Coordinates of C-alpha atoms and ligand atoms in Angstrom, one line a residue:
M20 CA -19.6 -3.4 7.5
P21 CA -18.7 -1.6 10.9
M22 CA -15.0 -1.6 11.7
R23 CA -13.6 -4.4 13.8
E24 CA -13.7 -3.1 17.4
E25 CA -10.2 -4.4 18.3
A26 CA -8.5 -2.7 15.3
K27 CA -10.4 0.5 16.0
M28 CA -9.2 0.6 19.7
I29 CA -5.6 0.1 18.7
A30 CA -5.9 2.9 16.0
L31 CA -7.5 5.2 18.5
Q32 CA -4.8 4.5 21.1
A33 CA -1.9 5.0 18.6
K34 CA -0.1 8.3 18.8
G35 CA -1.0 10.4 15.8
F36 CA -3.0 13.1 14.1
L37 CA -6.3 11.8 12.9
A38 CA -9.8 12.2 14.3
E39 CA -12.0 9.1 14.8
A40 CA -14.5 10.3 12.2
E41 CA -11.7 10.8 9.6
G42 CA -10.3 7.4 10.4
L43 CA -13.7 5.7 10.0
C44 CA -14.2 7.5 6.7
L45 CA -10.8 6.3 5.4
Y46 CA -11.8 2.7 6.5
E47 CA -15.0 2.8 4.5
L48 CA -13.3 4.4 1.4
A49 CA -10.5 1.7 1.5
E50 CA -13.1 -1.0 1.8
Q51 CA -14.9 0.4 -1.3
S52 CA -11.8 1.2 -3.4
S53 CA -9.1 -1.4 -2.6
P54 CA -10.7 -4.0 -4.9
I55 CA -9.8 -1.6 -7.8
A56 CA -6.1 -1.5 -6.9
P57 CA -3.9 -1.3 -3.8
C58 CA -4.1 1.8 -1.5
F59 CA -1.2 4.2 -0.9
E60 CA -0.5 6.4 2.1
I61 CA 2.0 9.1 2.4
G62 CA 2.8 9.9 6.1
S63 CA 2.2 6.9 8.4
Y64 CA 3.8 8.2 11.6
C65 CA 2.9 5.7 14.3
G66 CA 0.3 3.9 12.2
K67 CA -3.0 5.5 13.2
S68 CA -4.3 6.2 9.7
T69 CA -2.5 3.1 8.4
I70 CA -4.7 0.9 10.6
F71 CA -8.0 2.4 9.4
I72 CA -7.0 2.1 5.8
A73 CA -5.5 -1.4 6.1
E74 CA -8.5 -2.7 8.0
G75 CA -10.7 -1.6 5.0
C76 CA -8.3 -3.5 2.7
R77 CA -8.5 -6.6 4.9
V78 CA -12.3 -6.6 4.9
A79 CA -12.5 -6.2 1.1
D80 CA -9.9 -9.0 0.9
K81 CA -8.3 -8.0 -2.4
N82 CA -5.4 -5.6 -2.3
P83 CA -3.1 -4.3 0.5
L84 CA -1.9 -0.8 1.6
F85 CA 1.5 0.6 0.7
A86 CA 2.4 2.8 3.7
L87 CA 5.2 5.3 3.0
D88 CA 7.1 7.3 5.6
H89 CA 10.8 7.9 6.2
H90 CA 9.9 7.7 9.9
R91 CA 12.1 10.7 10.8
G92 CA 9.2 13.0 11.4
S93 CA 8.0 16.2 9.7
V94 CA 9.7 19.6 10.4
E95 CA 7.0 20.5 13.0
Q96 CA 7.7 17.2 14.9
Q97 CA 11.4 17.8 15.6
L98 CA 13.0 18.8 18.9
G99 CA 11.8 22.3 19.8
Q100 CA 8.9 22.3 17.4
P101 CA 5.2 22.5 18.3
F102 CA 4.4 18.8 17.6
F103 CA 7.5 17.3 19.2
D104 CA 6.9 14.1 21.3
P105 CA 9.8 13.2 23.6
A106 CA 8.7 9.5 23.6
L107 CA 9.6 9.3 19.9
Y108 CA 13.0 11.0 20.2
N109 CA 16.1 9.0 19.3
K110 CA 18.9 10.7 21.2
E111 CA 21.7 8.9 19.3
D112 CA 20.5 10.3 16.0
G113 CA 19.1 13.5 17.3
M114 CA 15.8 13.0 15.5
I115 CA 12.5 11.4 16.1
Y116 CA 12.1 7.8 14.9
T117 CA 8.6 6.3 14.5
L118 CA 9.2 3.0 12.8
D119 CA 9.2 0.9 16.0
H120 CA 5.9 2.3 17.2
F121 CA 4.4 2.0 13.7
M122 CA 5.4 -1.7 13.4
R123 CA 4.2 -2.5 16.9
N124 CA 0.8 -1.0 16.2
I125 CA 0.3 -2.8 12.9
R126 CA 1.2 -6.1 14.6
K127 CA -1.2 -5.4 17.5
A128 CA -4.0 -4.7 15.1
G129 CA -3.4 -8.0 13.2
L130 CA -2.7 -6.2 10.0
V131 CA 0.9 -7.2 9.1
D132 CA -0.4 -9.1 6.0
W133 CA -2.3 -6.0 4.7
V134 CA 0.4 -3.3 5.1
I135 CA 3.5 -3.0 2.9
P136 CA 5.8 -0.5 4.6
I137 CA 8.0 1.7 2.4
I138 CA 10.7 3.5 4.4
T139 CA 12.0 6.3 2.3
D140 CA 11.4 9.9 1.3
S141 CA 8.3 10.4 -0.8
A142 CA 9.9 12.5 -3.6
R143 CA 12.8 9.9 -3.8
L144 CA 10.3 7.1 -4.4
G145 CA 8.4 9.2 -6.8
R146 CA 11.4 9.5 -9.1
Y147 CA 11.3 5.7 -9.7
W148 CA 7.8 4.4 -9.0
R149 CA 5.9 5.6 -12.0
N150 CA 2.7 4.4 -13.8
V151 CA 1.3 2.6 -10.7
S152 CA -2.4 2.5 -10.1
F153 CA -4.0 3.0 -6.7
G154 CA -7.6 2.6 -5.5
L155 CA -7.0 5.2 -2.8
V156 CA -4.2 7.7 -2.2
F157 CA -4.1 9.4 1.2
I158 CA -1.8 12.4 1.4
D159 CA -0.6 13.3 4.9
G160 CA 3.2 13.7 4.6
G161 CA 5.2 16.9 4.7
H162 CA 2.9 20.0 5.0
S163 CA 5.0 22.6 3.3
E164 CA 3.7 23.9 -0.1
E165 CA 6.7 22.2 -1.8
D166 CA 6.1 18.8 -0.1
A167 CA 2.4 18.8 -0.5
F168 CA 2.5 19.7 -4.2
Q169 CA 5.3 17.2 -4.8
D170 CA 3.1 14.5 -3.2
Y171 CA 0.2 15.5 -5.3
S172 CA 2.2 15.5 -8.6
N173 CA 3.9 12.2 -7.8
W174 CA 0.9 10.3 -6.5
G175 CA -2.4 12.1 -7.2
A176 CA -2.6 11.2 -10.9
Q177 CA -2.0 7.6 -10.1
V178 CA -5.4 7.2 -8.6
A179 CA -7.4 4.8 -10.8
P180 CA -10.7 5.9 -12.3
G181 CA -13.4 5.5 -9.6
G182 CA -10.7 5.6 -6.9
Y183 CA -10.3 8.2 -4.2
L184 CA -7.7 11.0 -3.4
C185 CA -7.9 11.9 0.2
I186 CA -6.0 14.9 1.6
H187 CA -5.6 15.5 5.3
D188 CA -5.5 18.9 7.2
I189 CA -7.8 20.9 4.9
F190 CA -8.2 24.2 6.6
R191 CA -10.3 26.6 4.5
D192 CA -9.6 29.4 7.0
P193 CA -5.9 30.2 7.5
A194 CA -6.7 31.1 11.1
Y195 CA -7.1 27.4 11.8
G196 CA -4.1 25.8 10.1
G197 CA -1.6 25.7 7.3
Q198 CA -2.9 26.2 3.8
A199 CA -0.7 23.8 1.7
P200 CA -3.1 20.8 1.7
F201 CA -6.1 23.1 0.9
H202 CA -4.1 24.6 -2.0
V203 CA -3.4 21.1 -3.3
L204 CA -7.1 20.2 -3.1
E205 CA -8.1 23.4 -5.0
H206 CA -5.5 22.6 -7.6
A207 CA -6.6 19.0 -8.0
L208 CA -10.1 20.2 -8.7
T209 CA -8.9 22.5 -11.5
T210 CA -7.3 19.6 -13.4
G211 CA -10.6 18.1 -14.4
L212 CA -9.4 14.7 -13.1
F213 CA -11.4 14.7 -9.9
D214 CA -14.9 15.4 -8.5
F215 CA -15.3 16.8 -5.0
V216 CA -17.0 14.2 -2.8
D217 CA -17.0 15.5 0.8
Q218 CA -15.0 16.9 3.6
V219 CA -15.1 15.0 7.0
E220 CA -13.6 17.2 9.7
T221 CA -10.2 18.1 7.9
L222 CA -10.2 15.2 5.5
G223 CA -10.9 16.3 1.9
I224 CA -12.2 13.5 -0.4
L225 CA -12.0 13.6 -4.2
R226 CA -13.0 10.9 -6.6
R227 CA -11.1 10.2 -9.9
R228 CA -13.4 10.6 -12.9
Ligands
LIG26 C1 1.3 14.4 10.2 S1 2.3 13.0 10.3 C2 1.2 11.7 9.7 C3 0.1 11.3 10.6 C4 -0.6 10.0 10.4 N1 -1.2 9.9 9.1 C5 -1.6 9.7 11.5 O1 -2.6 9.1 11.2 O2 -1.3 10.0 12.6 C6 3.3 13.2 8.9 C7 4.3 12.1 8.6 O3 4.9 12.3 7.3 C8 6.2 11.9 7.3 N2 6.9 12.7 6.3 C9 7.0 14.0 6.2 N3 7.7 14.3 5.0 C10 7.9 13.2 4.4 C11 8.6 12.8 3.2 N4 9.1 13.8 2.4 N5 8.7 11.5 2.8 C12 8.2 10.5 3.6 N6 7.5 10.8 4.8 C13 7.4 12.1 5.2 C14 6.7 12.2 8.7 O4 7.8 11.4 9.0 C15 5.5 12.0 9.6 O5 5.5 10.7 10.1

């Protein structure tokens, strides 16, 4: 089913780092896979990807999306860094803070009932939340080798059989971007747990065997 126009507009207007084709692909994958088990996103920022995935969950009408972010921004989004946005800067704390923008966008898109926000560090939650099963895992949190591999080892193997592992910012050529997500994708394919499905712009899509 094509995505609801109103939700799509709010997703496209939200601040963030996701192309329309990538978002629509996440929407379709979430619609397909959320009946298997809930979806899980690492790196929500202001809710752009969250809206696409949660709308897929809403249409399938079975399971919600857990949306994880500490909402303090990645290294490259801090003051003085290339992806810094002054509109998200909290002067008192000396850090960016995205939770207000995130909640407002989820509300505007009418998706409050389909998103369960988790406001903490990914590795911290990974120490406690084991043996969960997800229909779709979308990795778009910290982009260092350490963060990206930690996200994969905490959450990748929790994709249910038939479910999807989606990794954002896959740049096969280092001239175009950081290599950590691509290294994670390559590693996931060596485990024998996943088949490669497709790449839509920089969104890598794997399916759990
Ligand atoms: C590239 S942005 C995500 C963009 C978003 N998916 C979109 O559609 O616009 C990365 C996000 O990951 C979050 N993040 C980075 N490291 C994290 C960690 N260790 N735990 C939780 N969130 C983290 C940052 O706060 C930031 O909001």
